[in-house]
Amino acid sequence: MGSTEDLDYPQIIVQYSNGFLISKVMFTACELGVFDLLLESGKPLSSDAIAAGLGASTMGMRRLLDACVGLKLLAVEMTQEGVLYRNTEISNVYLTKSSPKSQYHIMMYYSNTVYLCWQYLTDAVREGRNQYERAFGVSSKDPFGAMYRSDEEMLKFMAGQNSVWSICGRDVLAAFDLSPFRQIYDLGGGGGALAQECVSLYPNSTVTIYDLPKVVQVAKEQFVSPEERQITFHEGDFFNDSIPEAELYILSKILHDWDDDKCKQLLAKVYKACKPGGGVLLVESLLNEDKSGPVETQLYSMNMLVQTEGKERTAAEYSKLLEAAGFGVIQVKRTGKLYDAVLGRK
Ligand code: ASE
């Protein structure tokens, strides 16, 4: 420690410069299927065997595997047959595709979509708007039109967002006792992973996923089985179509996509639809009141700049938006993880 003060060797600057190299090594090992192959094999493998199994060059693979060892994403052992690689515990749980807590899809979204937008971060800061036009040649006027510019992109986004709830979903839903709310709408609920967590935590609730028709179609086809009776769907655009009556509305990572005007517009609509005694649960990554951190949230706010019309906000900022729409008794719970919860009551 003390390295931040050391002007002779600026450890922190070196670390930050290399940050994107670290990300890309992890993304690439995921994308090539290194962790999946090692899980399936059930025994440590040589770099030649991994290269052959994944159709990669022996030289490139050897280097990638060694970098993963340095990052503690793989472990290495010396045997008579030579050097063998195996997954670490954290890779088995989070980096393999088949794990229930897999972060594979969010990594692919970061690596292939988010990463390309960040190429234009300088332009985003200069212009104060998202960079879809430069990154992908699509209009940046309608951020979700741009983000869902193809079915493939939409599916990658939905799968990516779903993976976050496998690690944060339970905490944000348990932050408040939501058991009094039986009839719940998850506005912009996408692939439904948060809805699935919700009905498992609150077995007496039903959750309706309200999302764009093409999102609902993919959610039904790929993510939520018809056997999950507590989950239903409603096709619509929450800015332009009506919002049905319910006891609780979940807006999970929705307000961070939009500017204050759009947020107020949406919350006013939710307030009107909400049953008296009902509420709204905001699930967002909260900034400190002085915006001094957490650094993950500050970085996400930069990402909202390059990808959307929104930003990350403080608890007081969300409270003000809720109050402007008519909601009262606003409670804030920080989970200590990536996403926090804010509850407002009608
Ligand atoms: C959105 C969430 C995300 C819109 C675009 C997004 C995420 C990535 N791109 O509502 C997930 C959060 N991660 C980051 C880096 O912001």
Short mmCIF file of C-alpha atoms and ligand atoms in Angstrom, two decimals:
data_model
loop_
_atom_site.label_atom_id
_atom_site.label_comp_id
_atom_site.label_asym_id
_atom_site.label_seq_id
_atom_site.Cartn_x
_atom_site.Cartn_y
_atom_site.Cartn_z
CA MET A 1 0.00 0.00 0.00
CA GLY A 2 0.99 3.63 -0.06
CA SER A 3 1.52 3.09 -3.77
CA THR A 4 -0.82 5.92 -4.69
CA GLU A 5 1.63 8.34 -3.06
CA ASP A 6 4.71 6.86 -4.69
CA LEU A 7 5.71 9.20 -7.48
CA ASP A 8 8.82 7.19 -8.19
CA TYR A 9 6.82 4.24 -9.51
CA PRO A 10 3.13 5.00 -10.12
CA GLN A 11 1.69 1.54 -9.45
CA ILE A 12 -1.89 2.74 -9.74
CA ILE A 13 -1.33 4.32 -13.16
CA VAL A 14 0.28 1.15 -14.48
CA GLN A 15 -2.60 -0.91 -13.11
CA TYR A 16 -5.26 1.29 -14.67
CA SER A 17 -3.47 1.39 -18.02
CA ASN A 18 -3.51 -2.38 -18.08
CA GLY A 19 -7.15 -2.65 -17.01
CA PHE A 20 -8.49 -3.21 -20.49
CA LEU A 21 -5.86 -5.84 -21.21
CA ILE A 22 -7.10 -7.77 -18.18
CA SER A 23 -10.72 -7.51 -19.32
CA LYS A 24 -9.89 -8.71 -22.80
CA VAL A 25 -7.90 -11.73 -21.61
CA MET A 26 -10.85 -12.86 -19.49
CA PHE A 27 -13.42 -12.14 -22.24
CA THR A 28 -11.33 -13.99 -24.82
CA ALA A 29 -10.83 -17.08 -22.68
CA CYS A 30 -14.61 -17.12 -22.11
CA GLU A 31 -15.41 -16.59 -25.77
CA LEU A 32 -13.07 -19.37 -26.91
CA GLY A 33 -14.58 -21.73 -24.34
CA VAL A 34 -11.44 -22.38 -22.28
CA PHE A 35 -13.33 -22.63 -18.97
CA ASP A 36 -16.09 -24.78 -20.49
CA LEU A 37 -13.58 -27.25 -21.95
CA LEU A 38 -11.71 -27.57 -18.65
CA LEU A 39 -14.98 -28.09 -16.75
CA GLU A 40 -16.20 -30.74 -19.21
CA SER A 41 -12.87 -32.56 -19.29
CA GLY A 42 -12.98 -33.06 -15.54
CA LYS A 43 -9.19 -33.24 -15.44
CA PRO A 44 -6.33 -30.80 -16.02
CA LEU A 45 -5.28 -30.40 -19.67
CA SER A 46 -2.12 -29.37 -21.50
CA SER A 47 -2.13 -26.19 -23.56
CA ASP A 48 -1.77 -28.29 -26.73
CA ALA A 49 -4.85 -30.30 -25.83
CA ILE A 50 -6.82 -27.11 -25.10
CA ALA A 51 -5.64 -25.50 -28.33
CA ALA A 52 -6.59 -28.59 -30.33
CA GLY A 53 -9.94 -28.92 -28.55
CA LEU A 54 -10.86 -25.30 -29.29
CA GLY A 55 -9.34 -25.01 -32.78
CA ALA A 56 -6.80 -22.37 -31.73
CA SER A 57 -3.08 -21.96 -32.37
CA THR A 58 -0.82 -23.69 -29.85
CA MET A 59 1.32 -20.59 -29.47
CA GLY A 60 -1.58 -18.17 -28.94
CA MET A 61 -3.38 -20.53 -26.57
CA ARG A 62 -0.29 -21.12 -24.44
CA ARG A 63 0.06 -17.39 -23.93
CA LEU A 64 -3.62 -16.88 -23.17
CA LEU A 65 -3.56 -19.71 -20.61
CA ASP A 66 -0.48 -18.33 -18.89
CA ALA A 67 -2.07 -14.89 -18.67
CA CYS A 68 -5.17 -16.51 -17.13
CA VAL A 69 -2.91 -18.16 -14.55
CA GLY A 70 -1.44 -14.75 -13.73
CA LEU A 71 -4.97 -13.44 -13.27
CA LYS A 72 -5.88 -16.43 -11.06
CA LEU A 73 -8.55 -17.53 -13.49
CA LEU A 74 -6.64 -20.76 -14.08
CA ALA A 75 -4.23 -22.79 -11.99
CA VAL A 76 -1.23 -24.62 -13.32
CA GLU A 77 0.48 -27.81 -12.22
CA MET A 78 3.74 -29.41 -13.31
CA THR A 79 3.50 -33.14 -14.00
CA GLN A 80 5.58 -35.74 -15.80
CA GLU A 81 3.45 -35.12 -18.89
CA GLY A 82 4.34 -31.42 -18.68
CA VAL A 83 2.40 -28.33 -17.69
CA LEU A 84 -1.33 -28.86 -17.10
CA TYR A 85 -4.06 -26.23 -16.62
CA ARG A 86 -7.27 -26.36 -14.63
CA ASN A 87 -10.04 -23.94 -13.67
CA THR A 88 -9.95 -22.14 -10.35
CA GLU A 89 -13.09 -22.33 -8.21
CA ILE A 90 -14.21 -18.85 -9.24
CA SER A 91 -13.88 -19.70 -12.95
CA ASN A 92 -15.91 -22.87 -12.55
CA VAL A 93 -18.72 -20.95 -10.87
CA TYR A 94 -18.77 -17.69 -12.86
CA LEU A 95 -17.00 -18.14 -16.18
CA THR A 96 -18.42 -21.40 -17.51
CA LYS A 97 -21.52 -21.18 -19.72
CA SER A 98 -23.48 -23.89 -17.94
CA SER A 99 -23.09 -22.70 -14.35
CA PRO A 100 -26.26 -21.29 -12.71
CA LYS A 101 -24.22 -18.24 -11.74
CA SER A 102 -22.55 -17.89 -15.14
CA GLN A 103 -21.45 -14.38 -16.12
CA TYR A 104 -20.53 -15.61 -19.61
CA HIS A 105 -23.27 -13.69 -21.44
CA ILE A 106 -22.58 -10.33 -19.81
CA MET A 107 -18.90 -10.80 -20.70
CA MET A 108 -19.79 -11.42 -24.32
CA TYR A 109 -21.95 -8.31 -24.29
CA TYR A 110 -19.15 -6.25 -22.75
CA SER A 111 -16.55 -7.65 -25.13
CA ASN A 112 -18.50 -7.34 -28.37
CA THR A 113 -20.85 -4.39 -27.84
CA VAL A 114 -19.93 -2.25 -24.82
CA TYR A 115 -16.24 -2.37 -25.73
CA LEU A 116 -16.90 -0.98 -29.21
CA CYS A 117 -18.90 1.95 -27.80
CA TRP A 118 -16.08 2.76 -25.37
CA GLN A 119 -13.78 3.23 -28.34
CA TYR A 120 -15.61 6.57 -28.68
CA LEU A 121 -15.65 7.63 -25.04
CA THR A 122 -13.79 10.85 -25.87
CA ASP A 123 -16.47 11.78 -28.43
CA ALA A 124 -19.19 10.86 -25.94
CA VAL A 125 -17.73 13.21 -23.33
CA ARG A 126 -17.27 16.03 -25.88
CA GLU A 127 -20.77 15.67 -27.30
CA GLY A 128 -22.66 14.47 -24.22
CA ARG A 129 -24.42 11.68 -26.10
CA ASN A 130 -24.26 8.00 -26.91
CA GLN A 131 -22.00 6.72 -29.65
CA TYR A 132 -24.13 4.23 -31.58
CA GLU A 133 -23.71 6.16 -34.79
CA ARG A 134 -19.92 6.01 -34.70
CA ALA A 135 -19.67 2.49 -33.29
CA PHE A 136 -22.34 0.74 -35.35
CA GLY A 137 -23.65 3.21 -37.94
CA VAL A 138 -27.14 3.25 -36.44
CA SER A 139 -29.05 6.33 -35.27
CA SER A 140 -28.48 7.21 -31.63
CA LYS A 141 -31.83 9.03 -31.30
CA ASP A 142 -33.63 5.95 -29.98
CA PRO A 143 -31.19 4.09 -27.72
CA PHE A 144 -33.19 0.88 -27.51
CA GLY A 145 -33.82 0.94 -31.26
CA ALA A 146 -30.02 1.03 -31.53
CA MET A 147 -29.37 -1.55 -28.81
CA TYR A 148 -31.96 -3.90 -30.33
CA ARG A 149 -30.85 -3.19 -33.92
CA SER A 150 -30.83 -6.92 -34.66
CA ASP A 151 -32.45 -9.94 -33.02
CA GLU A 152 -28.98 -11.24 -32.27
CA GLU A 153 -27.97 -8.03 -30.42
CA MET A 154 -31.23 -8.01 -28.49
CA LEU A 155 -30.71 -11.63 -27.43
CA LYS A 156 -27.12 -10.90 -26.33
CA PHE A 157 -28.34 -7.96 -24.24
CA MET A 158 -31.16 -9.97 -22.65
CA ALA A 159 -28.88 -12.89 -21.82
CA GLY A 160 -26.26 -10.50 -20.46
CA GLN A 161 -28.71 -8.66 -18.21
CA ASN A 162 -30.12 -11.98 -17.01
CA SER A 163 -26.72 -13.15 -15.79
CA VAL A 164 -26.44 -10.17 -13.43
CA TRP A 165 -29.55 -11.31 -11.49
CA SER A 166 -27.99 -14.68 -10.79
CA ILE A 167 -25.49 -12.85 -8.56
CA CYS A 168 -27.44 -9.77 -7.38
CA GLY A 169 -31.14 -10.66 -7.77
CA ARG A 170 -31.79 -12.18 -4.38
CA ASP A 171 -30.21 -9.27 -2.47
CA VAL A 172 -32.16 -6.54 -4.23
CA LEU A 173 -35.45 -8.41 -3.82
CA ALA A 174 -34.80 -9.28 -0.18
CA ALA A 175 -33.78 -5.69 0.66
CA PHE A 176 -37.44 -5.04 1.57
CA ASP A 177 -40.20 -7.44 2.60
CA LEU A 178 -42.20 -7.52 -0.62
CA SER A 179 -44.51 -10.35 0.51
CA PRO A 180 -47.53 -8.00 0.96
CA PHE A 181 -47.42 -7.32 -2.79
CA ARG A 182 -49.06 -10.17 -4.70
CA GLN A 183 -49.53 -8.62 -8.10
CA ILE A 184 -46.20 -7.42 -9.46
CA TYR A 185 -45.20 -5.90 -12.80
CA ASP A 186 -41.57 -5.95 -13.86
CA LEU A 187 -41.41 -3.06 -16.31
CA GLY A 188 -38.70 -3.73 -18.88
CA GLY A 189 -38.24 -7.15 -17.31
CA GLY A 190 -36.46 -8.52 -20.40
CA GLY A 191 -35.28 -12.11 -20.14
CA GLY A 192 -37.09 -12.58 -16.83
CA ALA A 193 -34.28 -13.64 -14.49
CA LEU A 194 -35.29 -11.06 -11.88
CA ALA A 195 -38.94 -12.14 -12.18
CA GLN A 196 -37.83 -15.75 -11.62
CA GLU A 197 -35.90 -14.74 -8.49
CA CYS A 198 -38.94 -12.79 -7.32
CA VAL A 199 -41.44 -15.65 -7.55
CA SER A 200 -38.96 -18.00 -5.92
CA LEU A 201 -38.41 -15.61 -3.01
CA TYR A 202 -42.11 -14.63 -2.79
CA PRO A 203 -44.06 -17.80 -3.66
CA ASN A 204 -47.43 -16.05 -3.27
CA SER A 205 -46.66 -13.41 -5.88
CA THR A 206 -47.23 -13.36 -9.60
CA VAL A 207 -44.91 -11.32 -11.78
CA THR A 208 -45.87 -9.93 -15.16
CA ILE A 209 -42.98 -9.08 -17.41
CA TYR A 210 -43.89 -5.92 -19.32
CA ASP A 211 -41.60 -5.36 -22.29
CA LEU A 212 -41.55 -4.62 -26.03
CA PRO A 213 -43.32 -7.29 -28.14
CA LYS A 214 -40.12 -8.57 -29.69
CA VAL A 215 -38.48 -8.81 -26.27
CA VAL A 216 -41.46 -10.71 -24.86
CA GLN A 217 -41.37 -13.09 -27.82
CA VAL A 218 -37.70 -13.94 -27.21
CA ALA A 219 -38.23 -14.18 -23.44
CA LYS A 220 -40.99 -16.77 -24.01
CA GLU A 221 -38.95 -18.70 -26.57
CA GLN A 222 -35.60 -18.72 -24.81
CA PHE A 223 -35.79 -17.80 -21.14
CA VAL A 224 -39.10 -18.43 -19.38
CA SER A 225 -40.91 -21.75 -19.76
CA PRO A 226 -44.74 -21.84 -19.86
CA GLU A 227 -44.53 -24.15 -16.82
CA GLU A 228 -43.48 -21.16 -14.75
CA ARG A 229 -47.08 -20.36 -13.93
CA GLN A 230 -46.34 -17.41 -11.64
CA ILE A 231 -44.77 -15.49 -14.52
CA THR A 232 -46.88 -13.89 -17.23
CA PHE A 233 -46.19 -11.39 -19.99
CA HIS A 234 -47.56 -8.09 -21.22
CA GLU A 235 -46.41 -6.67 -24.55
CA GLY A 236 -46.04 -2.92 -24.71
CA ASP A 237 -43.89 0.19 -24.77
CA PHE A 238 -44.12 1.74 -21.32
CA PHE A 239 -43.68 5.27 -22.67
CA ASN A 240 -46.40 5.05 -25.31
CA ASP A 241 -48.80 2.30 -24.22
CA SER A 242 -50.92 1.95 -21.11
CA ILE A 243 -49.60 0.36 -17.93
CA PRO A 244 -52.08 -1.99 -16.19
CA GLU A 245 -52.99 -1.72 -12.51
CA ALA A 246 -50.82 -3.63 -10.03
CA GLU A 247 -49.66 -3.60 -6.41
CA LEU A 248 -45.96 -3.32 -7.08
CA TYR A 249 -43.95 -2.16 -10.06
CA ILE A 250 -40.31 -3.16 -10.34
CA LEU A 251 -38.15 -0.82 -12.42
CA SER A 252 -34.85 -2.57 -12.52
CA LYS A 253 -32.09 -0.72 -14.35
CA ILE A 254 -34.72 1.25 -16.24
CA LEU A 255 -34.41 4.81 -14.90
CA HIS A 256 -30.64 4.77 -15.45
CA ASP A 257 -31.32 4.53 -19.19
CA TRP A 258 -33.20 7.85 -19.34
CA ASP A 259 -32.91 11.55 -18.57
CA ASP A 260 -34.86 13.15 -15.73
CA ASP A 261 -37.78 14.22 -17.96
CA LYS A 262 -38.36 10.71 -19.29
CA CYS A 263 -38.00 9.25 -15.78
CA LYS A 264 -40.62 11.65 -14.42
CA GLN A 265 -42.94 10.86 -17.30
CA LEU A 266 -42.64 7.12 -16.69
CA LEU A 267 -42.95 7.35 -12.90
CA ALA A 268 -46.04 9.56 -13.19
CA LYS A 269 -47.63 6.89 -15.38
CA VAL A 270 -46.67 4.17 -12.91
CA TYR A 271 -48.10 6.22 -10.02
CA LYS A 272 -51.43 6.58 -11.83
CA ALA A 273 -51.62 2.86 -12.54
CA CYS A 274 -50.52 1.80 -9.05
CA LYS A 275 -53.14 0.56 -6.54
CA PRO A 276 -53.40 2.71 -3.39
CA GLY A 277 -51.13 1.14 -0.78
CA GLY A 278 -48.99 -0.25 -3.58
CA GLY A 279 -45.47 0.75 -4.48
CA VAL A 280 -42.59 0.96 -6.85
CA LEU A 281 -39.23 -0.75 -6.40
CA LEU A 282 -36.26 0.84 -8.14
CA VAL A 283 -33.30 -1.47 -8.59
CA GLU A 284 -30.24 0.56 -9.47
CA SER A 285 -26.58 0.98 -8.66
CA LEU A 286 -26.54 3.96 -6.27
CA LEU A 287 -23.88 6.67 -6.30
CA ASN A 288 -22.74 8.19 -3.00
CA GLU A 289 -24.44 11.50 -2.29
CA ASP A 290 -21.26 13.44 -3.15
CA LYS A 291 -20.72 11.18 -6.19
CA SER A 292 -17.33 10.14 -4.81
CA GLY A 293 -18.06 6.47 -5.50
CA PRO A 294 -18.51 3.57 -5.66
CA VAL A 295 -16.13 3.41 -8.59
CA GLU A 296 -18.12 0.62 -10.29
CA THR A 297 -21.16 2.87 -10.32
CA GLN A 298 -19.16 5.81 -11.64
CA LEU A 299 -17.91 3.59 -14.47
CA TYR A 300 -21.45 2.37 -15.20
CA SER A 301 -22.51 5.98 -15.43
CA MET A 302 -19.83 6.50 -18.09
CA ASN A 303 -21.30 3.49 -19.83
CA MET A 304 -24.77 5.01 -19.72
CA LEU A 305 -23.22 8.01 -21.47
CA VAL A 306 -21.82 5.96 -24.37
CA GLN A 307 -24.83 3.61 -24.67
CA THR A 308 -28.05 5.34 -23.53
CA GLU A 309 -29.69 8.67 -22.63
CA GLY A 310 -29.31 8.11 -18.91
CA LYS A 311 -26.90 8.12 -15.98
CA GLU A 312 -26.43 6.54 -12.58
CA ARG A 313 -27.90 8.59 -9.72
CA THR A 314 -27.71 9.07 -5.97
CA ALA A 315 -30.41 7.88 -3.58
CA ALA A 316 -31.52 11.52 -3.13
CA GLU A 317 -31.84 11.94 -6.89
CA TYR A 318 -34.05 8.85 -7.17
CA SER A 319 -36.08 9.99 -4.17
CA LYS A 320 -36.70 13.35 -5.83
CA LEU A 321 -37.88 11.65 -9.02
CA LEU A 322 -40.23 9.42 -7.01
CA GLU A 323 -41.59 12.36 -5.01
CA ALA A 324 -42.17 14.39 -8.17
CA ALA A 325 -44.39 11.54 -9.40
CA GLY A 326 -46.37 11.47 -6.14
CA PHE A 327 -44.75 8.55 -4.30
CA GLY A 328 -44.11 8.90 -0.56
CA VAL A 329 -42.43 7.00 2.31
CA ILE A 330 -39.31 6.42 0.29
CA GLN A 331 -36.88 3.87 1.73
CA VAL A 332 -33.36 3.17 0.49
CA LYS A 333 -31.40 -0.06 1.04
CA ARG A 334 -27.80 -0.45 -0.05
CA THR A 335 -26.91 -4.09 -0.55
CA GLY A 336 -23.14 -3.69 -0.65
CA LYS A 337 -23.18 -5.40 -4.06
CA LEU A 338 -23.56 -3.91 -7.52
CA TYR A 339 -27.27 -3.12 -7.31
CA ASP A 340 -29.29 -1.44 -4.57
CA ALA A 341 -33.00 -0.98 -3.91
CA VAL A 342 -35.27 2.04 -3.42
CA LEU A 343 -38.91 1.56 -2.45
CA GLY A 344 -41.60 4.23 -2.81
CA ARG A 345 -45.23 3.86 -1.64
CA LYS A 346 -48.47 5.25 -3.00
C1 ASE B 1 -28.59 -0.91 -19.50
C2 ASE B 1 -27.70 -1.71 -18.80
C3 ASE B 1 -26.49 -2.00 -19.39
C4 ASE B 1 -28.28 -0.39 -20.75
C5 ASE B 1 -27.06 -0.68 -21.35
C6 ASE B 1 -26.17 -1.50 -20.67
C7 ASE B 1 -25.37 -2.77 -18.96
C8 ASE B 1 -24.44 -2.72 -19.97
N1 ASE B 1 -24.94 -1.96 -21.00
O1 ASE B 1 -29.79 -0.61 -18.93
C9 ASE B 1 -25.23 -3.50 -17.67
C10 ASE B 1 -24.52 -2.64 -16.66
N2 ASE B 1 -23.15 -2.54 -17.01
C11 ASE B 1 -22.58 -1.37 -17.37
C12 ASE B 1 -21.17 -1.44 -17.82
O2 ASE B 1 -23.19 -0.35 -17.35
#
